[in-house]
PDB file of C-alpha atoms in Angstrom:
ATOM      1  CA  MET D   1       5.554  38.181  -4.665  1.00 76.00           C
ATOM      2  CA  LEU D   2       4.290  34.463  -4.070  1.00 84.00           C
ATOM      3  CA  VAL D   3       2.198  33.854  -7.355  1.00 90.00           C
ATOM      4  CA  LEU D   4       5.686  33.196  -9.534  1.00 91.00           C
ATOM      5  CA  PRO D   5       7.038  30.462  -7.181  1.00 92.00           C
ATOM      6  CA  ALA D   6       3.430  29.387  -6.471  1.00 93.00           C
ATOM      7  CA  VAL D   7       3.244  28.421 -10.496  1.00 92.00           C
ATOM      8  CA  ALA D   8       6.923  27.336 -10.848  1.00 92.00           C
ATOM      9  CA  GLY D   9       5.911  24.655  -8.183  1.00 92.00           C
ATOM     10  CA  LEU D  10       2.624  23.904 -10.092  1.00 90.00           C
ATOM     11  CA  ALA D  11       4.261  23.388 -13.023  1.00 92.00           C
ATOM     12  CA  PHE D  12       7.062  21.159 -11.345  1.00 92.00           C
ATOM     13  CA  LEU D  13       3.563  18.972 -10.332  1.00 88.00           C
ATOM     14  CA  VAL D  14       1.597  18.992 -13.714  1.00 88.00           C
ATOM     15  CA  LEU D  15       3.900  19.297 -16.466  1.00 90.00           C
ATOM     16  CA  PRO D  16       5.641  15.734 -16.282  1.00 87.00           C
ATOM     17  CA  LEU D  17       2.035  14.619 -16.214  1.00 86.00           C
ATOM     18  CA  ALA D  18       1.231  16.341 -18.804  1.00 88.00           C
ATOM     19  CA  GLY D  19       3.864  15.302 -20.800  1.00 86.00           C
ATOM     20  CA  LEU D  20       3.237  11.782 -20.043  1.00 85.00           C
ATOM     21  CA  LEU D  21      -0.511  12.369 -21.510  1.00 86.00           C
ATOM     22  CA  ILE D  22       1.206  14.471 -24.918  1.00 87.00           C
ATOM     23  CA  ARG D  23       3.434  11.458 -25.946  1.00 84.00           C
ATOM     24  CA  ALA D  24       1.154   8.444 -25.346  1.00 84.00           C
ATOM     25  CA  PRO D  25       0.394   6.353 -28.296  1.00 84.00           C
ATOM     26  CA  TRP D  26      -3.366   7.197 -28.144  1.00 83.00           C
ATOM     27  CA  SER D  27      -3.638   5.730 -31.475  1.00 80.00           C
ATOM     28  CA  THR D  28      -2.098   2.040 -30.190  1.00 80.00           C
ATOM     29  CA  LEU D  29      -3.255   2.300 -26.741  1.00 79.00           C
ATOM     30  CA  LEU D  30      -6.006  -0.832 -26.783  1.00 80.00           C
ATOM     31  CA  GLU D  31      -3.650  -3.005 -28.919  1.00 80.00           C
ATOM     32  CA  ARG D  32      -1.046  -2.396 -26.468  1.00 78.00           C
ATOM     33  CA  LEU D  33      -3.106  -2.913 -23.169  1.00 79.00           C
ATOM     34  CA  ALA D  34      -4.159  -6.269 -24.540  1.00 80.00           C
ATOM     35  CA  GLU D  35      -0.519  -7.273 -25.066  1.00 81.00           C
ATOM     36  CA  PRO D  36       0.064 -10.561 -23.140  1.00 83.00           C
ATOM     37  CA  GLN D  37       3.155  -9.193 -20.881  1.00 82.00           C
ATOM     38  CA  VAL D  38       0.802  -6.350 -20.427  1.00 82.00           C
ATOM     39  CA  LEU D  39      -1.943  -7.728 -19.129  1.00 85.00           C
ATOM     40  CA  GLU D  40       0.142 -10.790 -17.362  1.00 89.00           C
ATOM     41  CA  ALA D  41       1.716  -7.811 -15.364  1.00 87.00           C
ATOM     42  CA  LEU D  42      -1.598  -6.020 -14.552  1.00 87.00           C
ATOM     43  CA  ARG D  43      -3.320  -9.099 -12.979  1.00 90.00           C
ATOM     44  CA  LEU D  44      -0.596  -9.823 -10.929  1.00 92.00           C
ATOM     45  CA  SER D  45      -0.058  -6.106  -9.866  1.00 90.00           C
ATOM     46  CA  LEU D  46      -4.000  -6.547  -9.050  1.00 90.00           C
ATOM     47  CA  LEU D  47      -3.646  -9.910  -7.349  1.00 93.00           C
ATOM     48  CA  CYS D  48      -0.522  -8.545  -5.210  1.00 94.00           C
ATOM     49  CA  ALA D  49      -2.235  -5.250  -4.329  1.00 92.00           C
ATOM     50  CA  THR D  50      -5.492  -6.570  -3.232  1.00 93.00           C
ATOM     51  CA  ALA D  51      -3.603 -10.008  -1.196  1.00 95.00           C
ATOM     52  CA  ALA D  52      -1.235  -7.157   0.295  1.00 95.00           C
ATOM     53  CA  THR D  53      -4.246  -5.149   1.631  1.00 94.00           C
ATOM     54  CA  ALA D  54      -6.482  -7.447   2.938  1.00 95.00           C
ATOM     55  CA  ALA D  55      -3.355  -8.672   5.095  1.00 95.00           C
ATOM     56  CA  CYS D  56      -2.807  -4.713   6.188  1.00 94.00           C
ATOM     57  CA  VAL D  57      -6.357  -4.949   7.367  1.00 94.00           C
ATOM     58  CA  LEU D  58      -5.551  -8.485   9.272  1.00 94.00           C
ATOM     59  CA  PHE D  59      -2.640  -7.053  11.313  1.00 94.00           C
ATOM     60  CA  GLY D  60      -3.306  -3.076  11.317  1.00 93.00           C
ATOM     61  CA  VAL D  61      -6.515  -2.283  12.337  1.00 92.00           C
ATOM     62  CA  PRO D  62      -6.120  -4.422  15.678  1.00 92.00           C
ATOM     63  CA  LEU D  63      -2.169  -2.592  15.790  1.00 93.00           C
ATOM     64  CA  ALA D  64      -4.176   0.638  15.059  1.00 92.00           C
ATOM     65  CA  TRP D  65      -6.581   0.036  18.050  1.00 91.00           C
ATOM     66  CA  LEU D  66      -3.801  -0.852  20.037  1.00 90.00           C
ATOM     67  CA  LEU D  67      -1.994   2.486  19.145  1.00 91.00           C
ATOM     68  CA  ALA D  68      -4.903   4.686  19.689  1.00 88.00           C
ATOM     69  CA  ARG D  69      -6.986   2.802  22.723  1.00 85.00           C
ATOM     70  CA  VAL D  70      -4.336   1.043  24.779  1.00 85.00           C
ATOM     71  CA  GLU D  71      -1.915   2.710  27.084  1.00 87.00           C
ATOM     72  CA  PHE D  72       1.402   0.796  27.704  1.00 86.00           C
ATOM     73  CA  PRO D  73       5.125   1.857  28.372  1.00 89.00           C
ATOM     74  CA  GLY D  74       6.781   2.351  24.921  1.00 87.00           C
ATOM     75  CA  ARG D  75       3.900   3.243  22.813  1.00 87.00           C
ATOM     76  CA  ARG D  76       5.399   6.357  21.120  1.00 89.00           C
ATOM     77  CA  VAL D  77       8.754   4.173  20.097  1.00 92.00           C
ATOM     78  CA  VAL D  78       5.789   1.478  18.846  1.00 91.00           C
ATOM     79  CA  ARG D  79       4.067   4.098  16.836  1.00 90.00           C
ATOM     80  CA  ALA D  80       7.056   5.595  15.380  1.00 90.00           C
ATOM     81  CA  LEU D  81       8.354   1.933  13.990  1.00 91.00           C
ATOM     82  CA  VAL D  82       5.126   1.604  12.469  1.00 91.00           C
ATOM     83  CA  THR D  83       5.487   4.838  10.377  1.00 89.00           C
ATOM     84  CA  VAL D  84       9.205   3.890   9.360  1.00 90.00           C
ATOM     85  CA  PRO D  85       8.369   2.455   6.348  1.00 89.00           C
ATOM     86  CA  LEU D  86       6.862   5.452   5.324  1.00 87.00           C
ATOM     87  CA  VAL D  87      10.030   7.792   5.101  1.00 87.00           C
ATOM     88  CA  LEU D  88      12.489   4.220   4.504  1.00 88.00           C
ATOM     89  CA  PRO D  89      13.542   4.131   1.134  1.00 89.00           C
ATOM     90  CA  PRO D  90      12.119   1.225  -0.329  1.00 88.00           C
ATOM     91  CA  VAL D  91      15.039  -0.485  -1.463  1.00 91.00           C
ATOM     92  CA  VAL D  92      16.531  -0.528   2.252  1.00 92.00           C
ATOM     93  CA  GLY D  93      12.503  -2.207   3.098  1.00 91.00           C
ATOM     94  CA  GLY D  94      13.682  -4.646   0.409  1.00 91.00           C
ATOM     95  CA  VAL D  95      17.392  -5.568   1.869  1.00 93.00           C
ATOM     96  CA  ALA D  96      15.857  -5.732   5.690  1.00 93.00           C
ATOM     97  CA  LEU D  97      13.351  -8.196   4.447  1.00 93.00           C
ATOM     98  CA  LEU D  98      16.002 -10.274   2.684  1.00 92.00           C
ATOM     99  CA  LEU D  99      18.140 -10.367   6.070  1.00 92.00           C
ATOM    100  CA  VAL D 100      15.277 -11.475   8.075  1.00 92.00           C
ATOM    101  CA  LEU D 101      12.586 -13.733   5.533  1.00 91.00           C
ATOM    102  CA  GLY D 102      15.800 -14.410   3.342  1.00 87.00           C
ATOM    103  CA  ARG D 103      16.713 -18.279   2.821  1.00 85.00           C
ATOM    104  CA  ARG D 104      19.724 -17.308   5.532  1.00 86.00           C
ATOM    105  CA  GLY D 105      17.323 -14.792   7.376  1.00 86.00           C
ATOM    106  CA  LEU D 106      16.967 -14.600  11.154  1.00 88.00           C
ATOM    107  CA  ILE D 107      13.035 -16.248  10.313  1.00 91.00           C
ATOM    108  CA  GLY D 108      13.625 -17.190   6.793  1.00 88.00           C
ATOM    109  CA  GLN D 109      16.127 -20.032   7.301  1.00 89.00           C
ATOM    110  CA  TRP D 110      13.571 -21.289  10.024  1.00 90.00           C
ATOM    111  CA  LEU D 111      10.863 -21.430   7.505  1.00 87.00           C
ATOM    112  CA  GLU D 112      12.645 -23.420   4.915  1.00 86.00           C
ATOM    113  CA  SER D 113      14.195 -25.719   7.165  1.00 86.00           C
ATOM    114  CA  ALA D 114      10.697 -26.582   9.166  1.00 84.00           C
ATOM    115  CA  PHE D 115       8.290 -25.863   6.554  1.00 86.00           C
ATOM    116  CA  GLY D 116       9.935 -25.653   2.971  1.00 86.00           C
ATOM    117  CA  ILE D 117       8.669 -22.271   2.718  1.00 87.00           C
ATOM    118  CA  THR D 118      10.951 -19.529   0.733  1.00 88.00           C
ATOM    119  CA  LEU D 119       9.335 -16.177   0.514  1.00 90.00           C
ATOM    120  CA  PRO D 120      11.866 -14.460  -1.639  1.00 90.00           C
ATOM    121  CA  PHE D 121      11.282 -14.186  -5.591  1.00 91.00           C
ATOM    122  CA  THR D 122       7.971 -15.516  -5.330  1.00 92.00           C
ATOM    123  CA  THR D 123       4.242 -14.332  -5.532  1.00 93.00           C
ATOM    124  CA  VAL D 124       4.258 -14.745  -1.917  1.00 93.00           C
ATOM    125  CA  GLY D 125       7.286 -12.419  -1.597  1.00 93.00           C
ATOM    126  CA  VAL D 126       5.521  -9.656  -3.426  1.00 94.00           C
ATOM    127  CA  ILE D 127       2.977  -9.586  -1.292  1.00 95.00           C
ATOM    128  CA  VAL D 128       4.936  -9.099   1.430  1.00 95.00           C
ATOM    129  CA  ALA D 129       6.846  -6.142   0.021  1.00 94.00           C
ATOM    130  CA  GLU D 130       3.684  -4.507  -0.858  1.00 94.00           C
ATOM    131  CA  ALA D 131       2.226  -5.249   2.582  1.00 94.00           C
ATOM    132  CA  PHE D 132       5.576  -3.819   4.445  1.00 94.00           C
ATOM    133  CA  VAL D 133       5.318  -0.588   2.549  1.00 93.00           C
ATOM    134  CA  ALA D 134       1.810   0.053   2.657  1.00 93.00           C
ATOM    135  CA  MET D 135       0.435  -1.298   6.056  1.00 94.00           C
ATOM    136  CA  PRO D 136       1.355   2.109   7.488  1.00 93.00           C
ATOM    137  CA  PHE D 137      -1.280   4.521   5.370  1.00 92.00           C
ATOM    138  CA  LEU D 138      -3.700   1.824   6.961  1.00 93.00           C
ATOM    139  CA  VAL D 139      -2.530   1.907  10.231  1.00 93.00           C
ATOM    140  CA  ILE D 140      -2.174   6.175  10.663  1.00 91.00           C
ATOM    141  CA  SER D 141      -5.885   5.982   9.009  1.00 90.00           C
ATOM    142  CA  VAL D 142      -7.522   3.935  11.353  1.00 91.00           C
ATOM    143  CA  GLU D 143      -5.714   5.104  14.407  1.00 90.00           C
ATOM    144  CA  GLY D 144      -6.625   8.601  13.546  1.00 88.00           C
ATOM    145  CA  ALA D 145     -10.815   7.223  13.092  1.00 88.00           C
ATOM    146  CA  LEU D 146     -10.632   5.329  16.119  1.00 88.00           C
ATOM    147  CA  ARG D 147      -9.227   8.758  18.349  1.00 86.00           C
ATOM    148  CA  GLY D 148     -11.670  10.778  17.030  1.00 84.00           C
ATOM    149  CA  ALA D 149     -14.328   8.422  17.403  1.00 79.00           C
ATOM    150  CA  ASP D 150     -16.883   9.303  20.249  1.00 78.00           C
ATOM    151  CA  GLN D 151     -16.213   6.526  23.034  1.00 79.00           C
ATOM    152  CA  ARG D 152     -19.613   6.379  24.809  1.00 83.00           C
ATOM    153  CA  PHE D 153     -21.650   4.984  22.206  1.00 84.00           C
ATOM    154  CA  GLU D 154     -18.768   2.051  23.446  1.00 81.00           C
ATOM    155  CA  GLU D 155     -19.502   2.646  27.166  1.00 81.00           C
ATOM    156  CA  ALA D 156     -23.039   2.524  26.770  1.00 86.00           C
ATOM    157  CA  ALA D 157     -22.756  -0.754  24.853  1.00 83.00           C
ATOM    158  CA  ALA D 158     -20.296  -1.895  27.494  1.00 82.00           C
ATOM    159  CA  THR D 159     -23.206  -0.720  30.531  1.00 85.00           C
ATOM    160  CA  LEU D 160     -25.909  -2.743  28.712  1.00 82.00           C
ATOM    161  CA  GLY D 161     -23.712  -6.161  29.349  1.00 82.00           C
ATOM    162  CA  ALA D 162     -22.415  -6.485  25.892  1.00 81.00           C
ATOM    163  CA  SER D 163     -18.539  -8.293  25.913  1.00 83.00           C
ATOM    164  CA  ARG D 164     -15.514  -6.071  24.474  1.00 82.00           C
ATOM    165  CA  TRP D 165     -15.762  -8.246  21.317  1.00 86.00           C
ATOM    166  CA  THR D 166     -19.315  -7.515  21.024  1.00 87.00           C
ATOM    167  CA  VAL D 167     -18.369  -3.734  21.428  1.00 84.00           C
ATOM    168  CA  PHE D 168     -15.362  -3.986  19.019  1.00 84.00           C
ATOM    169  CA  ARG D 169     -17.604  -5.819  16.339  1.00 83.00           C
ATOM    170  CA  ARG D 170     -21.091  -4.072  16.555  1.00 85.00           C
ATOM    171  CA  VAL D 171     -19.705  -0.785  17.717  1.00 86.00           C
ATOM    172  CA  THR D 172     -16.416   0.458  17.322  1.00 85.00           C
ATOM    173  CA  LEU D 173     -15.616  -0.991  13.609  1.00 86.00           C
ATOM    174  CA  PRO D 174     -18.995   0.819  12.135  1.00 87.00           C
ATOM    175  CA  LEU D 175     -17.570   3.822  13.890  1.00 87.00           C
ATOM    176  CA  VAL D 176     -14.546   4.026  12.057  1.00 88.00           C
ATOM    177  CA  MET D 177     -15.546   1.977   9.153  1.00 89.00           C
ATOM    178  CA  PRO D 178     -14.831   5.086   6.767  1.00 86.00           C
ATOM    179  CA  GLY D 179     -11.299   5.565   8.374  1.00 88.00           C
ATOM    180  CA  ILE D 180     -10.882   1.995   8.075  1.00 90.00           C
ATOM    181  CA  VAL D 181     -11.916   2.022   3.745  1.00 89.00           C
ATOM    182  CA  ALA D 182      -9.924   5.377   3.562  1.00 87.00           C
ATOM    183  CA  GLY D 183      -7.264   3.371   4.685  1.00 89.00           C
ATOM    184  CA  ALA D 184      -7.510   0.737   2.636  1.00 91.00           C
ATOM    185  CA  VAL D 185      -7.824   2.625  -0.724  1.00 88.00           C
ATOM    186  CA  LEU D 186      -4.452   4.062   0.304  1.00 88.00           C
ATOM    187  CA  CYS D 187      -2.493   1.017   1.093  1.00 91.00           C
ATOM    188  CA  TRP D 188      -4.099  -0.682  -2.135  1.00 91.00           C
ATOM    189  CA  ALA D 189      -2.758   2.213  -4.135  1.00 88.00           C
ATOM    190  CA  ARG D 190       0.822   2.465  -2.586  1.00 90.00           C
ATOM    191  CA  ALA D 191       0.760  -1.468  -2.746  1.00 92.00           C
ATOM    192  CA  LEU D 192      -0.188  -1.350  -6.487  1.00 89.00           C
ATOM    193  CA  GLY D 193       2.906   1.005  -6.913  1.00 88.00           C
ATOM    194  CA  GLU D 194       5.572  -0.413  -5.319  1.00 90.00           C
ATOM    195  CA  PHE D 195       8.658  -1.097  -6.708  1.00 91.00           C
ATOM    196  CA  GLY D 196      11.668  -1.133  -4.654  1.00 90.00           C
ATOM    197  CA  ALA D 197      11.179  -3.614  -1.880  1.00 91.00           C
ATOM    198  CA  THR D 198       9.642  -6.014  -4.546  1.00 92.00           C
ATOM    199  CA  ILE D 199      12.596  -6.401  -7.108  1.00 92.00           C
ATOM    200  CA  THR D 200      14.964  -6.210  -4.098  1.00 91.00           C
ATOM    201  CA  PHE D 201      12.914  -8.558  -2.127  1.00 92.00           C
ATOM    202  CA  ALA D 202      10.827 -10.713  -5.154  1.00 90.00           C
ATOM    203  CA  GLY D 203      12.875  -9.825  -8.025  1.00 88.00           C
ATOM    204  CA  ASN D 204      11.555  -9.206 -11.760  1.00 87.00           C
ATOM    205  CA  PHE D 205      10.438 -12.706 -13.073  1.00 88.00           C
ATOM    206  CA  PRO D 206       7.481 -13.025 -15.521  1.00 87.00           C
ATOM    207  CA  GLY D 207       4.781 -14.338 -14.098  1.00 85.00           C
ATOM    208  CA  THR D 208       5.851 -14.482 -10.881  1.00 89.00           C
ATOM    209  CA  THR D 209       6.762 -10.893  -9.240  1.00 91.00           C
ATOM    210  CA  ARG D 210       7.076  -8.610 -12.535  1.00 90.00           C
ATOM    211  CA  THR D 211       4.043  -6.163 -11.477  1.00 90.00           C
ATOM    212  CA  MET D 212       3.393  -2.813 -13.155  1.00 89.00           C
ATOM    213  CA  PRO D 213       6.205  -0.672 -11.854  1.00 90.00           C
ATOM    214  CA  LEU D 214       8.607  -3.113 -12.898  1.00 90.00           C
ATOM    215  CA  ALA D 215       7.211  -3.930 -16.020  1.00 88.00           C
ATOM    216  CA  VAL D 216       7.658   0.150 -16.909  1.00 88.00           C
ATOM    217  CA  TYR D 217      11.348  -0.048 -15.965  1.00 87.00           C
ATOM    218  CA  LEU D 218      11.869  -2.813 -18.280  1.00 86.00           C
ATOM    219  CA  ALA D 219       9.964  -1.459 -20.670  1.00 84.00           C
ATOM    220  CA  LEU D 220      11.502   1.675 -20.659  1.00 83.00           C
ATOM    221  CA  GLU D 221      14.949   0.335 -21.951  1.00 81.00           C
ATOM    222  CA  THR D 222      13.275  -1.286 -24.801  1.00 80.00           C
ATOM    223  CA  GLU D 223      10.084  -0.004 -26.062  1.00 80.00           C
ATOM    224  CA  PRO D 224       9.217   3.438 -24.286  1.00 83.00           C
ATOM    225  CA  GLU D 225       5.941   3.727 -26.020  1.00 81.00           C
ATOM    226  CA  ALA D 226       4.942   0.063 -23.586  1.00 80.00           C
ATOM    227  CA  ALA D 227       6.132   2.129 -20.651  1.00 84.00           C
ATOM    228  CA  ILE D 228       4.302   5.246 -21.313  1.00 86.00           C
ATOM    229  CA  VAL D 229       0.964   2.545 -21.683  1.00 84.00           C
ATOM    230  CA  LEU D 230       1.757   0.945 -18.570  1.00 84.00           C
ATOM    231  CA  SER D 231       2.651   4.303 -16.553  1.00 87.00           C
ATOM    232  CA  LEU D 232      -0.881   5.649 -17.677  1.00 87.00           C
ATOM    233  CA  VAL D 233      -2.787   2.908 -16.422  1.00 84.00           C
ATOM    234  CA  LEU D 234      -0.858   3.426 -13.130  1.00 85.00           C
ATOM    235  CA  LEU D 235      -1.546   6.908 -13.192  1.00 85.00           C
ATOM    236  CA  THR D 236      -5.533   6.318 -13.797  1.00 84.00           C
ATOM    237  CA  VAL D 237      -5.440   4.348 -10.909  1.00 81.00           C
ATOM    238  CA  SER D 238      -3.671   7.704  -8.806  1.00 79.00           C
ATOM    239  CA  VAL D 239      -6.197   9.754  -9.984  1.00 80.00           C
ATOM    240  CA  VAL D 240      -9.073   7.178  -9.233  1.00 80.00           C
ATOM    241  CA  ILE D 241      -7.906   6.789  -5.693  1.00 76.00           C
ATOM    242  CA  LEU D 242      -7.480  10.960  -5.450  1.00 72.00           C
ATOM    243  CA  ALA D 243     -10.824  11.591  -6.408  1.00 75.00           C
ATOM    244  CA  SER D 244     -12.579   8.607  -4.341  1.00 71.00           C
ATOM    245  CA  LEU D 245     -11.123  10.230  -1.089  1.00 65.00           C
ATOM    246  CA  ARG D 246     -11.650  13.817  -2.330  1.00 59.00           C
ATOM    247  CA  ASP D 247     -13.968  14.502   0.774  1.00 57.00           C
ATOM    248  CA  ARG D 248     -11.152  12.917   2.962  1.00 54.00           C
ATOM    249  CA  TRP D 249      -8.010  14.535   1.675  1.00 48.00           C
ATOM    250  CA  VAL D 250      -8.138  17.422  -0.278  1.00 44.00           C
ATOM    251  CA  ASN D 251     -11.319  19.378   1.119  1.00 45.00           C
ATOM    252  CA  SER D 252     -10.268  18.827   4.535  1.00 44.00           C
ATOM    253  CA  PRO D 253     -10.179  22.216   6.245  1.00 40.00           C
TER     254      PRO D 253
END
């Protein structure tokens, strides 16, 4: 009785991807990938996604450690707030970023008046938007790794006279490095595919804020074949990410 709905569900998920592959302009694929606007969007996407991932690692790993190892009032509330961007519509996240970091935002107006820093509609704004929506993936992955790590190694290092920073750097980080790598890869993939918060907070300016998802949206209105080519690039990245994490996610019990 369950076979028919299972097959229907599988078809619902697979057929759109198959349609993308079937309708792809394979004969002119390399030529379209070499077009300046495609290369520009790809370069900007890779740059911003990598920078956003680096920022997420810098701030997300300490945050994950705090949630996993430190008991403090309201920890559950903080954990819930960290996961909000996972379920928050990206456009709403972009609006929230504008209200805080925009030129008239709570922090943005101070940044502009004191330091002359303007984040909206800039490349840095793209990085901020991507980091906002992608950091929860890293935090959740690293927190899970920290909770699953054997703390006896850290306790043994502490009893031998190692400082807290030495224990964290020489013992804790190597123990949870697989979780950090997996979280960083997921974070990078999410940042690469970000659309809603980016277009709301950073806009859609060629060479400055037009990343691959934005280029797909724009090309779909004027040149559908170019949109298919760009979509294939993002699909390939997604498949590669899934294949690289298959032991962690696909084969897990």
